[in-house]
PDB file of C-alpha atoms in Angstrom:
ATOM      1  CA  MET A   1     -86.713 -38.326 -20.632  1.00 60.00           C
ATOM      2  CA  LYS A   2     -84.444 -39.582 -23.160  1.00 72.00           C
ATOM      3  CA  ASP A   3     -84.498 -36.203 -25.330  1.00 78.00           C
ATOM      4  CA  ASN A   4     -83.917 -34.171 -22.331  1.00 80.00           C
ATOM      5  CA  VAL A   5     -80.583 -36.272 -20.941  1.00 84.00           C
ATOM      6  CA  LEU A   6     -79.375 -35.281 -24.533  1.00 84.00           C
ATOM      7  CA  LEU A   7     -80.196 -31.551 -24.388  1.00 80.00           C
ATOM      8  CA  LEU A   8     -78.658 -31.110 -21.021  1.00 76.00           C
ATOM      9  CA  MET A   9     -75.735 -33.467 -21.591  1.00 78.00           C
ATOM     10  CA  GLU A  10     -75.315 -31.241 -24.781  1.00 74.00           C
ATOM     11  CA  GLU A  11     -75.717 -27.526 -22.780  1.00 69.00           C
ATOM     12  CA  THR A  12     -73.849 -28.293 -20.323  1.00 69.00           C
ATOM     13  CA  GLY A  13     -71.564 -30.716 -21.390  1.00 68.00           C
ATOM     14  CA  CYS A  14     -72.115 -33.348 -18.490  1.00 73.00           C
ATOM     15  CA  GLU A  15     -71.835 -36.966 -18.755  1.00 73.00           C
ATOM     16  CA  GLN A  16     -74.862 -39.116 -19.329  1.00 80.00           C
ATOM     17  CA  GLY A  17     -75.008 -40.122 -15.415  1.00 77.00           C
ATOM     18  CA  GLU A  18     -74.919 -36.276 -14.126  1.00 75.00           C
ATOM     19  CA  ALA A  19     -77.915 -35.377 -16.881  1.00 79.00           C
ATOM     20  CA  GLU A  20     -80.107 -38.221 -15.415  1.00 82.00           C
ATOM     21  CA  LEU A  21     -79.817 -37.456 -12.365  1.00 77.00           C
ATOM     22  CA  ALA A  22     -80.514 -33.992 -12.369  1.00 78.00           C
ATOM     23  CA  LEU A  23     -83.448 -34.379 -14.183  1.00 83.00           C
ATOM     24  CA  ILE A  24     -84.756 -37.078 -11.362  1.00 81.00           C
ATOM     25  CA  LEU A  25     -83.619 -34.369  -8.894  1.00 77.00           C
ATOM     26  CA  SER A  26     -85.450 -31.703 -10.885  1.00 80.00           C
ATOM     27  CA  ASP A  27     -88.902 -33.919 -11.334  1.00 83.00           C
ATOM     28  CA  ASN A  28     -87.477 -33.749 -15.548  1.00 83.00           C
ATOM     29  CA  ASP A  29     -87.851 -29.815 -15.890  1.00 84.00           C
ATOM     30  CA  LEU A  30     -84.537 -29.403 -17.890  1.00 80.00           C
ATOM     31  CA  GLU A  31     -84.432 -25.394 -17.075  1.00 78.00           C
ATOM     32  CA  LYS A  32     -84.048 -26.605 -13.483  1.00 80.00           C
ATOM     33  CA  ALA A  33     -81.831 -29.130 -13.666  1.00 80.00           C
ATOM     34  CA  ILE A  34     -79.534 -26.743 -15.828  1.00 75.00           C
ATOM     35  CA  THR A  35     -79.608 -25.055 -13.019  1.00 74.00           C
ATOM     36  CA  LYS A  36     -78.602 -27.624 -10.585  1.00 72.00           C
ATOM     37  CA  ILE A  37     -75.917 -28.926 -13.150  1.00 71.00           C
ATOM     38  CA  GLY A  38     -74.404 -25.639 -13.104  1.00 65.00           C
ATOM     39  CA  ILE A  39     -74.147 -24.973  -9.688  1.00 64.00           C
ATOM     40  CA  LEU A  40     -73.074 -28.911  -8.317  1.00 61.00           C
ATOM     41  CA  LEU A  41     -70.882 -29.937 -10.647  1.00 65.00           C
ATOM     42  CA  LYS A  42     -67.199 -28.426 -10.395  1.00 69.00           C
ATOM     43  CA  PHE A  43     -65.608 -29.358 -13.877  1.00 76.00           C
ATOM     44  CA  ILE A  44     -63.968 -26.107 -14.805  1.00 85.00           C
ATOM     45  CA  THR A  45     -60.515 -25.466 -13.521  1.00 91.00           C
ATOM     46  CA  ALA A  46     -58.962 -21.870 -13.921  1.00 93.00           C
ATOM     47  CA  PHE A  47     -54.772 -21.984 -14.404  1.00 96.00           C
ATOM     48  CA  LYS A  48     -53.601 -18.428 -12.738  1.00 96.00           C
ATOM     49  CA  ILE A  49     -49.713 -18.776 -13.620  1.00 97.00           C
ATOM     50  CA  LYS A  50     -47.165 -16.529 -12.786  1.00 97.00           C
ATOM     51  CA  LEU A  51     -43.579 -16.315 -15.320  1.00 96.00           C
ATOM     52  CA  ILE A  52     -39.971 -15.533 -14.861  1.00 96.00           C
ATOM     53  CA  PHE A  53     -37.303 -15.818 -17.362  1.00 96.00           C
ATOM     54  CA  PRO A  54     -34.300 -15.218 -15.504  1.00 93.00           C
ATOM     55  CA  GLN A  55     -32.010 -14.992 -18.315  1.00 92.00           C
ATOM     56  CA  ASP A  56     -34.037 -12.347 -20.303  1.00 92.00           C
ATOM     57  CA  ASN A  57     -35.499 -10.624 -17.623  1.00 92.00           C
ATOM     58  CA  ILE A  58     -38.948 -11.187 -19.105  1.00 95.00           C
ATOM     59  CA  TYR A  59     -41.582 -11.490 -16.550  1.00 96.00           C
ATOM     60  CA  GLY A  60     -45.011 -12.886 -17.860  1.00 95.00           C
ATOM     61  CA  LEU A  61     -48.529 -13.898 -16.358  1.00 96.00           C
ATOM     62  CA  MET A  62     -51.188 -16.327 -18.188  1.00 96.00           C
ATOM     63  CA  HIS A  63     -54.448 -17.229 -17.707  1.00 95.00           C
ATOM     64  CA  ILE A  64     -55.907 -20.918 -18.705  1.00 95.00           C
ATOM     65  CA  ALA A  65     -59.425 -22.054 -18.318  1.00 91.00           C
ATOM     66  CA  VAL A  66     -59.627 -25.826 -19.130  1.00 91.00           C
ATOM     67  CA  ASN A  67     -62.865 -28.127 -19.548  1.00 85.00           C
ATOM     68  CA  MET A  68     -61.644 -30.929 -17.051  1.00 86.00           C
ATOM     69  CA  LYS A  69     -63.574 -33.185 -19.114  1.00 79.00           C
ATOM     70  CA  THR A  70     -62.927 -33.203 -22.432  1.00 83.00           C
ATOM     71  CA  ALA A  71     -59.312 -31.050 -21.756  1.00 89.00           C
ATOM     72  CA  GLU A  72     -60.737 -28.409 -23.747  1.00 88.00           C
ATOM     73  CA  ILE A  73     -59.077 -25.068 -23.056  1.00 90.00           C
ATOM     74  CA  LEU A  74     -62.025 -21.932 -22.411  1.00 85.00           C
ATOM     75  CA  ARG A  75     -60.664 -19.390 -22.319  1.00 87.00           C
ATOM     76  CA  PHE A  76     -56.284 -18.572 -22.545  1.00 92.00           C
ATOM     77  CA  SER A  77     -54.904 -14.970 -22.239  1.00 90.00           C
ATOM     78  CA  MET A  78     -50.831 -14.179 -21.324  1.00 93.00           C
ATOM     79  CA  VAL A  79     -48.803 -10.578 -21.148  1.00 93.00           C
ATOM     80  CA  ALA A  80     -44.899 -10.962 -21.451  1.00 94.00           C
ATOM     81  CA  SER A  81     -43.054  -7.756 -19.875  1.00 94.00           C
ATOM     82  CA  HIS A  82     -39.696  -6.331 -19.191  1.00 94.00           C
ATOM     83  CA  ASN A  83     -41.620  -5.279 -16.272  1.00 93.00           C
ATOM     84  CA  PRO A  84     -40.569  -6.920 -12.860  1.00 92.00           C
ATOM     85  CA  SER A  85     -44.000  -5.128 -11.324  1.00 92.00           C
ATOM     86  CA  VAL A  86     -45.902  -7.617 -13.219  1.00 93.00           C
ATOM     87  CA  TYR A  87     -44.620 -10.806 -11.397  1.00 93.00           C
ATOM     88  CA  GLU A  88     -46.330  -8.980  -7.855  1.00 91.00           C
ATOM     89  CA  ASN A  89     -49.844  -9.385  -9.157  1.00 93.00           C
ATOM     90  CA  SER A  90     -51.136 -12.641  -7.172  1.00 93.00           C
ATOM     91  CA  ALA A  91     -52.098 -15.620  -8.487  1.00 93.00           C
ATOM     92  CA  SER A  92     -54.062 -16.254  -5.542  1.00 91.00           C
ATOM     93  CA  MET A  93     -56.577 -13.708  -6.428  1.00 90.00           C
ATOM     94  CA  ASP A  94     -59.991 -14.920  -7.798  1.00 87.00           C
ATOM     95  CA  TRP A  95     -59.591 -16.401 -11.695  1.00 88.00           C
ATOM     96  CA  PHE A  96     -61.615 -12.974 -13.156  1.00 85.00           C
ATOM     97  CA  SER A  97     -59.725 -10.281 -11.210  1.00 86.00           C
ATOM     98  CA  PHE A  98     -56.414 -12.264 -12.215  1.00 91.00           C
ATOM     99  CA  GLU A  99     -57.552 -12.277 -16.262  1.00 88.00           C
ATOM    100  CA  LYS A 100     -58.482  -8.785 -15.708  1.00 86.00           C
ATOM    101  CA  ALA A 101     -54.617  -8.128 -14.696  1.00 89.00           C
ATOM    102  CA  VAL A 102     -53.524  -9.789 -17.474  1.00 90.00           C
ATOM    103  CA  TYR A 103     -54.963  -7.228 -19.646  1.00 84.00           C
ATOM    104  CA  SER A 104     -54.410  -4.368 -17.801  1.00 85.00           C
ATOM    105  CA  CYS A 105     -50.492  -5.648 -17.888  1.00 88.00           C
ATOM    106  CA  ARG A 106     -50.701  -5.821 -22.090  1.00 85.00           C
ATOM    107  CA  LEU A 107     -51.429  -2.372 -21.513  1.00 80.00           C
ATOM    108  CA  ASP A 108     -48.691  -0.943 -18.740  1.00 82.00           C
ATOM    109  CA  THR A 109     -44.935   0.532 -19.449  1.00 84.00           C
ATOM    110  CA  GLY A 110     -42.863  -2.666 -20.356  1.00 88.00           C
ATOM    111  CA  ALA A 111     -45.655  -4.588 -21.892  1.00 89.00           C
ATOM    112  CA  MET A 112     -43.953  -6.713 -25.045  1.00 92.00           C
ATOM    113  CA  GLU A 113     -46.752  -6.254 -27.111  1.00 86.00           C
ATOM    114  CA  ASP A 114     -45.326  -7.680 -30.682  1.00 88.00           C
ATOM    115  CA  TYR A 115     -43.818 -10.733 -28.959  1.00 90.00           C
ATOM    116  CA  THR A 116     -47.129 -11.366 -26.551  1.00 90.00           C
ATOM    117  CA  GLN A 117     -49.176 -11.079 -29.625  1.00 85.00           C
ATOM    118  CA  ASN A 118     -46.651 -13.532 -31.894  1.00 89.00           C
ATOM    119  CA  ILE A 119     -46.614 -16.063 -29.144  1.00 91.00           C
ATOM    120  CA  GLU A 120     -49.778 -16.061 -27.621  1.00 90.00           C
ATOM    121  CA  GLU A 121     -51.698 -18.494 -30.438  1.00 90.00           C
ATOM    122  CA  LYS A 122     -48.877 -20.746 -31.381  1.00 93.00           C
ATOM    123  CA  LEU A 123     -49.011 -21.255 -27.179  1.00 95.00           C
ATOM    124  CA  LYS A 124     -52.464 -21.893 -26.582  1.00 93.00           C
ATOM    125  CA  GLU A 125     -52.516 -24.867 -29.635  1.00 94.00           C
ATOM    126  CA  HIS A 126     -49.131 -26.253 -27.474  1.00 96.00           C
ATOM    127  CA  ILE A 127     -51.061 -26.662 -24.683  1.00 96.00           C
ATOM    128  CA  SER A 128     -54.170 -27.445 -26.112  1.00 94.00           C
ATOM    129  CA  LYS A 129     -52.637 -30.262 -27.909  1.00 95.00           C
ATOM    130  CA  GLU A 130     -50.420 -31.621 -24.680  1.00 95.00           C
ATOM    131  CA  LEU A 131     -53.456 -31.494 -22.405  1.00 94.00           C
ATOM    132  CA  LYS A 132     -55.369 -34.196 -24.671  1.00 91.00           C
ATOM    133  CA  LEU A 133     -52.432 -36.508 -24.865  1.00 92.00           C
ATOM    134  CA  ARG A 134     -52.167 -36.526 -20.782  1.00 89.00           C
ATOM    135  CA  PRO A 135     -53.930 -38.540 -18.440  1.00 87.00           C
ATOM    136  CA  LEU A 136     -53.836 -35.793 -15.887  1.00 88.00           C
ATOM    137  CA  ILE A 137     -54.239 -32.258 -15.864  1.00 92.00           C
ATOM    138  CA  SER A 138     -53.067 -30.689 -12.743  1.00 93.00           C
ATOM    139  CA  SER A 139     -50.799 -27.162 -12.266  1.00 95.00           C
ATOM    140  CA  GLU A 140     -47.963 -29.686 -12.603  1.00 95.00           C
ATOM    141  CA  GLU A 141     -48.595 -31.089 -15.625  1.00 95.00           C
ATOM    142  CA  ILE A 142     -49.380 -27.286 -16.872  1.00 96.00           C
ATOM    143  CA  SER A 143     -45.811 -26.534 -15.720  1.00 96.00           C
ATOM    144  CA  LYS A 144     -44.242 -28.879 -17.941  1.00 96.00           C
ATOM    145  CA  ILE A 145     -45.980 -28.059 -21.040  1.00 96.00           C
ATOM    146  CA  ILE A 146     -45.269 -24.208 -20.829  1.00 96.00           C
ATOM    147  CA  LYS A 147     -41.607 -25.444 -20.052  1.00 96.00           C
ATOM    148  CA  LEU A 148     -41.463 -27.904 -22.714  1.00 96.00           C
ATOM    149  CA  PHE A 149     -42.695 -25.132 -25.111  1.00 96.00           C
ATOM    150  CA  PHE A 150     -39.919 -22.641 -24.365  1.00 95.00           C
ATOM    151  CA  SER A 151     -37.150 -24.925 -23.833  1.00 93.00           C
ATOM    152  CA  PRO A 152     -34.705 -25.034 -23.867  1.00 94.00           C
ATOM    153  CA  THR A 153     -34.893 -21.442 -22.634  1.00 94.00           C
ATOM    154  CA  THR A 154     -35.059 -21.270 -18.385  1.00 94.00           C
ATOM    155  CA  VAL A 155     -38.667 -20.354 -17.514  1.00 96.00           C
ATOM    156  CA  ASN A 156     -40.161 -20.719 -13.764  1.00 96.00           C
ATOM    157  CA  THR A 157     -43.527 -21.005 -13.182  1.00 96.00           C
ATOM    158  CA  GLU A 158     -45.778 -20.358 -10.333  1.00 96.00           C
ATOM    159  CA  ILE A 159     -49.371 -21.622 -10.635  1.00 96.00           C
ATOM    160  CA  VAL A 160     -52.366 -21.342  -8.521  1.00 95.00           C
ATOM    161  CA  SER A 161     -55.515 -23.690  -9.801  1.00 94.00           C
ATOM    162  CA  GLU A 162     -59.272 -22.713  -8.728  1.00 91.00           C
ATOM    163  CA  GLU A 163     -62.178 -25.130  -9.620  1.00 87.00           C
ATOM    164  CA  LEU A 164     -65.355 -23.570 -10.753  1.00 84.00           C
ATOM    165  CA  THR A 165     -68.983 -24.961 -11.487  1.00 74.00           C
ATOM    166  CA  LEU A 166     -70.167 -24.033 -14.773  1.00 68.00           C
ATOM    167  CA  THR A 167     -72.693 -20.887 -12.983  1.00 66.00           C
ATOM    168  CA  GLN A 168     -69.282 -19.453 -11.440  1.00 69.00           C
ATOM    169  CA  PHE A 169     -67.524 -19.590 -15.165  1.00 70.00           C
ATOM    170  CA  LYS A 170     -70.300 -18.214 -16.999  1.00 64.00           C
ATOM    171  CA  LYS A 171     -71.401 -15.471 -14.810  1.00 57.00           C
ATOM    172  CA  LEU A 172     -68.671 -12.733 -14.061  1.00 51.00           C
ATOM    173  CA  PRO A 173     -68.596 -12.089 -10.094  1.00 50.00           C
ATOM    174  CA  ASP A 174     -71.199 -10.164  -8.845  1.00 43.00           C
ATOM    175  CA  TYR A 175     -73.691 -11.026 -11.196  1.00 36.00           C
ATOM    176  CA  ASP A 176     -76.883  -9.385 -10.978  1.00 37.00           C
ATOM    177  CA  LYS A 177     -79.792 -12.401 -12.045  1.00 36.00           C
ATOM    178  CA  ASN A 178     -82.915 -10.396 -11.311  1.00 36.00           C
ATOM    179  CA  LYS A 179     -81.485  -7.577 -13.591  1.00 34.00           C
ATOM    180  CA  ASN A 180     -80.323 -10.051 -16.219  1.00 34.00           C
ATOM    181  CA  GLU A 181     -76.896  -7.495 -16.663  1.00 35.00           C
ATOM    182  CA  THR A 182     -73.338  -7.802 -15.845  1.00 33.00           C
ATOM    183  CA  SER A 183     -72.466  -5.921 -12.808  1.00 32.00           C
ATOM    184  CA  PHE A 184     -68.757  -4.781 -12.336  1.00 32.00           C
ATOM    185  CA  THR A 185     -69.224  -3.814  -8.614  1.00 30.00           C
ATOM    186  CA  GLY A 186     -65.978  -4.787  -6.464  1.00 32.00           C
ATOM    187  CA  TYR A 187     -63.942  -4.797 -10.052  1.00 33.00           C
ATOM    188  CA  ASP A 188     -63.911  -1.527 -11.044  1.00 35.00           C
ATOM    189  CA  LEU A 189     -62.829  -0.971 -14.536  1.00 37.00           C
ATOM    190  CA  GLY A 190     -63.585   2.510 -14.507  1.00 40.00           C
ATOM    191  CA  PHE A 191     -64.936   4.509 -17.716  1.00 62.00           C
ATOM    192  CA  VAL A 192     -64.080   2.818 -21.066  1.00 77.00           C
ATOM    193  CA  ARG A 193     -65.287   4.121 -24.232  1.00 84.00           C
ATOM    194  CA  LEU A 194     -64.909   1.877 -27.213  1.00 89.00           C
ATOM    195  CA  ASP A 195     -64.833   2.622 -31.213  1.00 91.00           C
ATOM    196  CA  VAL A 196     -67.516   0.976 -32.568  1.00 94.00           C
ATOM    197  CA  GLU A 197     -69.532   0.790 -35.789  1.00 94.00           C
ATOM    198  CA  ILE A 198     -73.540   0.883 -36.404  1.00 94.00           C
ATOM    199  CA  LEU A 199     -74.269  -2.011 -38.778  1.00 93.00           C
ATOM    200  CA  GLU A 200     -76.067  -0.324 -42.058  1.00 92.00           C
ATOM    201  CA  ASP A 201     -79.267  -1.751 -43.215  1.00 90.00           C
ATOM    202  CA  LEU A 202     -80.701  -0.702 -46.763  1.00 90.00           C
ATOM    203  CA  ASN A 203     -84.422  -1.195 -45.134  1.00 88.00           C
ATOM    204  CA  GLY A 204     -83.168   0.456 -41.943  1.00 90.00           C
ATOM    205  CA  LYS A 205     -83.644   3.898 -40.003  1.00 89.00           C
ATOM    206  CA  PRO A 206     -81.694   7.068 -41.104  1.00 90.00           C
ATOM    207  CA  ALA A 207     -78.943   7.910 -38.901  1.00 88.00           C
ATOM    208  CA  GLY A 208     -81.321  11.522 -38.144  1.00 85.00           C
ATOM    209  CA  ARG A 209     -84.320   9.762 -36.937  1.00 87.00           C
ATOM    210  CA  LEU A 210     -82.709   7.600 -34.284  1.00 87.00           C
ATOM    211  CA  SER A 211     -83.997   7.990 -30.926  1.00 87.00           C
ATOM    212  CA  GLU A 212     -82.178   7.800 -27.891  1.00 87.00           C
ATOM    213  CA  GLY A 213     -83.637   4.364 -26.057  1.00 86.00           C
ATOM    214  CA  ASP A 214     -83.553   2.620 -29.958  1.00 89.00           C
ATOM    215  CA  THR A 215     -81.999  -0.827 -29.764  1.00 90.00           C
ATOM    216  CA  VAL A 216     -79.289  -1.139 -32.523  1.00 92.00           C
ATOM    217  CA  LEU A 217     -76.813  -3.875 -34.324  1.00 92.00           C
ATOM    218  CA  SER A 218     -73.591  -2.943 -33.938  1.00 93.00           C
ATOM    219  CA  MET A 219     -70.057  -4.056 -34.062  1.00 93.00           C
ATOM    220  CA  ILE A 220     -66.902  -3.156 -31.867  1.00 93.00           C
ATOM    221  CA  THR A 221     -64.064  -1.922 -34.014  1.00 92.00           C
ATOM    222  CA  ASP A 222     -61.201  -0.849 -31.216  1.00 88.00           C
ATOM    223  CA  GLU A 223     -58.171  -2.316 -31.532  1.00 84.00           C
ATOM    224  CA  ARG A 224     -56.980  -2.010 -28.288  1.00 79.00           C
ATOM    225  CA  ASP A 225     -56.399  -5.317 -26.235  1.00 71.00           C
ATOM    226  CA  ILE A 226     -58.722  -3.890 -23.321  1.00 71.00           C
ATOM    227  CA  ALA A 227     -61.251  -3.838 -25.973  1.00 79.00           C
ATOM    228  CA  HIS A 228     -60.707  -7.267 -27.142  1.00 78.00           C
ATOM    229  CA  TYR A 229     -61.136  -8.231 -23.664  1.00 72.00           C
ATOM    230  CA  LEU A 230     -64.391  -6.503 -22.937  1.00 77.00           C
ATOM    231  CA  ALA A 231     -65.939  -7.609 -26.333  1.00 80.00           C
ATOM    232  CA  HIS A 232     -65.265 -10.976 -24.892  1.00 76.00           C
ATOM    233  CA  LEU A 233     -67.221 -10.377 -21.444  1.00 71.00           C
ATOM    234  CA  ILE A 234     -70.107  -8.626 -23.368  1.00 76.00           C
ATOM    235  CA  GLY A 235     -70.328 -11.245 -25.885  1.00 77.00           C
ATOM    236  CA  GLY A 236     -68.846  -9.244 -28.635  1.00 82.00           C
ATOM    237  CA  ARG A 237     -66.409 -11.668 -29.470  1.00 80.00           C
ATOM    238  CA  LYS A 238     -66.018 -15.076 -30.856  1.00 77.00           C
ATOM    239  CA  ASP A 239     -63.177 -17.494 -31.630  1.00 71.00           C
ATOM    240  CA  GLY A 240     -60.889 -14.423 -31.742  1.00 73.00           C
ATOM    241  CA  ASN A 241     -63.518 -12.199 -34.252  1.00 82.00           C
ATOM    242  CA  MET A 242     -65.786  -9.455 -33.522  1.00 87.00           C
ATOM    243  CA  ILE A 243     -69.306 -10.776 -34.162  1.00 89.00           C
ATOM    244  CA  PRO A 244     -72.359  -7.943 -33.794  1.00 90.00           C
ATOM    245  CA  LEU A 245     -74.094  -7.269 -30.647  1.00 88.00           C
ATOM    246  CA  PRO A 246     -77.378  -5.491 -30.147  1.00 90.00           C
ATOM    247  CA  ALA A 247     -76.896  -2.359 -27.735  1.00 89.00           C
ATOM    248  CA  MET A 248     -79.142   0.510 -26.560  1.00 89.00           C
ATOM    249  CA  VAL A 249     -78.510   4.296 -27.957  1.00 91.00           C
ATOM    250  CA  LYS A 250     -77.396   5.991 -24.924  1.00 89.00           C
ATOM    251  CA  LYS A 251     -77.052   9.554 -26.352  1.00 88.00           C
ATOM    252  CA  ILE A 252     -76.976  11.475 -29.958  1.00 89.00           C
ATOM    253  CA  THR A 253     -74.957  14.471 -30.894  1.00 88.00           C
ATOM    254  CA  ALA A 254     -75.087  16.067 -34.221  1.00 83.00           C
ATOM    255  CA  LYS A 255     -72.387  18.357 -36.208  1.00 77.00           C
ATOM    256  CA  ASN A 256     -73.525  19.530 -39.500  1.00 75.00           C
ATOM    257  CA  ASP A 257     -74.535  16.203 -40.904  1.00 75.00           C
ATOM    258  CA  ASP A 258     -73.077  13.882 -39.118  1.00 86.00           C
ATOM    259  CA  PHE A 259     -73.656  12.120 -35.767  1.00 89.00           C
ATOM    260  CA  GLU A 260     -72.118  10.817 -32.949  1.00 91.00           C
ATOM    261  CA  ILE A 261     -74.038   8.054 -31.395  1.00 92.00           C
ATOM    262  CA  TYR A 262     -73.298   6.434 -28.012  1.00 92.00           C
ATOM    263  CA  LEU A 263     -74.006   2.926 -27.033  1.00 92.00           C
ATOM    264  CA  HIS A 264     -74.488   1.536 -23.564  1.00 88.00           C
ATOM    265  CA  TYR A 265     -72.898  -1.633 -23.299  1.00 84.00           C
ATOM    266  CA  ALA A 266     -72.521  -2.252 -19.470  1.00 75.00           C
ATOM    267  CA  PRO A 267     -72.265   0.126 -16.544  1.00 64.00           C
ATOM    268  CA  SER A 268     -69.087   1.503 -17.384  1.00 68.00           C
ATOM    269  CA  ILE A 269     -68.849   1.013 -21.242  1.00 81.00           C
ATOM    270  CA  THR A 270     -69.849   3.201 -23.626  1.00 87.00           C
ATOM    271  CA  GLY A 271     -69.506   2.698 -27.363  1.00 90.00           C
ATOM    272  CA  VAL A 272     -68.816   5.403 -29.745  1.00 91.00           C
ATOM    273  CA  ALA A 273     -69.969   5.122 -33.747  1.00 93.00           C
ATOM    274  CA  LYS A 274     -69.271   8.405 -36.171  1.00 91.00           C
ATOM    275  CA  ILE A 275     -72.250   8.040 -39.035  1.00 91.00           C
ATOM    276  CA  LYS A 276     -73.813  10.676 -41.443  1.00 88.00           C
ATOM    277  CA  SER A 277     -77.509  11.182 -41.102  1.00 83.00           C
ATOM    278  CA  GLU A 278     -78.360   9.483 -44.185  1.00 86.00           C
ATOM    279  CA  THR A 279     -76.788   6.343 -43.658  1.00 91.00           C
ATOM    280  CA  LEU A 280     -79.561   3.607 -42.666  1.00 92.00           C
ATOM    281  CA  LEU A 281     -79.166   1.797 -39.934  1.00 93.00           C
ATOM    282  CA  LYS A 282     -80.135  -1.652 -38.280  1.00 90.00           C
ATOM    283  CA  VAL A 283     -82.294  -1.189 -35.606  1.00 90.00           C
ATOM    284  CA  LEU A 284     -83.402  -4.142 -33.628  1.00 88.00           C
ATOM    285  CA  GLU A 285     -86.261  -2.187 -31.427  1.00 82.00           C
ATOM    286  CA  SER A 286     -87.696   1.298 -31.597  1.00 78.00           C
ATOM    287  CA  LYS A 287     -88.331   2.780 -28.097  1.00 66.00           C
ATOM    288  CA  ASN A 288     -91.360   4.294 -28.950  1.00 57.00           C
ATOM    289  CA  ARG A 289     -92.968   1.484 -31.156  1.00 49.00           C
ATOM    290  CA  PRO A 290     -96.831   0.922 -30.796  1.00 46.00           C
ATOM    291  CA  TRP A 291     -97.702  -2.022 -27.935  1.00 39.00           C
ATOM    292  CA  TRP A 292     -98.708  -4.558 -30.139  1.00 39.00           C
ATOM    293  CA  ARG A 293     -95.442  -4.701 -31.771  1.00 43.00           C
ATOM    294  CA  LYS A 294     -93.646  -5.612 -28.292  1.00 40.00           C
ATOM    295  CA  ILE A 295     -95.491  -9.161 -28.963  1.00 39.00           C
ATOM    296  CA  MET A 296     -93.865  -9.546 -31.969  1.00 41.00           C
ATOM    297  CA  PRO A 297     -90.898 -11.095 -33.054  1.00 40.00           C
ATOM    298  CA  TRP A 298     -88.740  -8.426 -34.828  1.00 40.00           C
TER     299      TRP A 298
END
């Protein structure tokens, strides 16, 4: 019981009393307790923020998700723009749609790309430091912290907060539990094609022998803001850096000694890698491997 309490606290960020209660209600079944904690406890708050700098005609959006127990920032994104239409986005939309709007505005005409990139990390560090110094985290306090950062420049804020359970936060809207994959139904991103690389392996499979349905280890190399956002959603970005992730080979086209390999990440997200035929690739799973290999760890 004691070990399960510690594991549950580490996994979910809950307190000891909450972990003990969840385990009692779940007959000490750790997996059920994690599910129960994720559904019942609301300790994450998403702050959806609209900004206006009236003296400079700058409009902005900011999204901050905070663990209210630890004052830790779990997600942070922002955009600054000269385009007034940015401010027309409603802060009342759900947290996922609002975060998507932030990244969409970063691609629009009038977006201040250099300014946004230069200030984003500094502002995140400022807010993170201030949150840990304040006994109460609220929309009013967030507004004060933002105004303090930009002072003496005048900035007006509109903030709407949304409480989330751990389950709501970790699973995107319309998450299909049975398929174990993210569905973007209702959040149409359109078809997005990302530049990617497939990791090489001295003992791997030659690109010329790769088959549709194989699972390879890939890395998203696309530098666009939308690529960074999508990489974060599908698990290819951590602590601000791109990390390797598995992807299934969807299609292979050949031209001379070069191959274009299309990888499937989500229903609307495809990665494209250009590779020489003799390149040895890191293949995690082959579509046509013997049945007895499937029960052995790769």
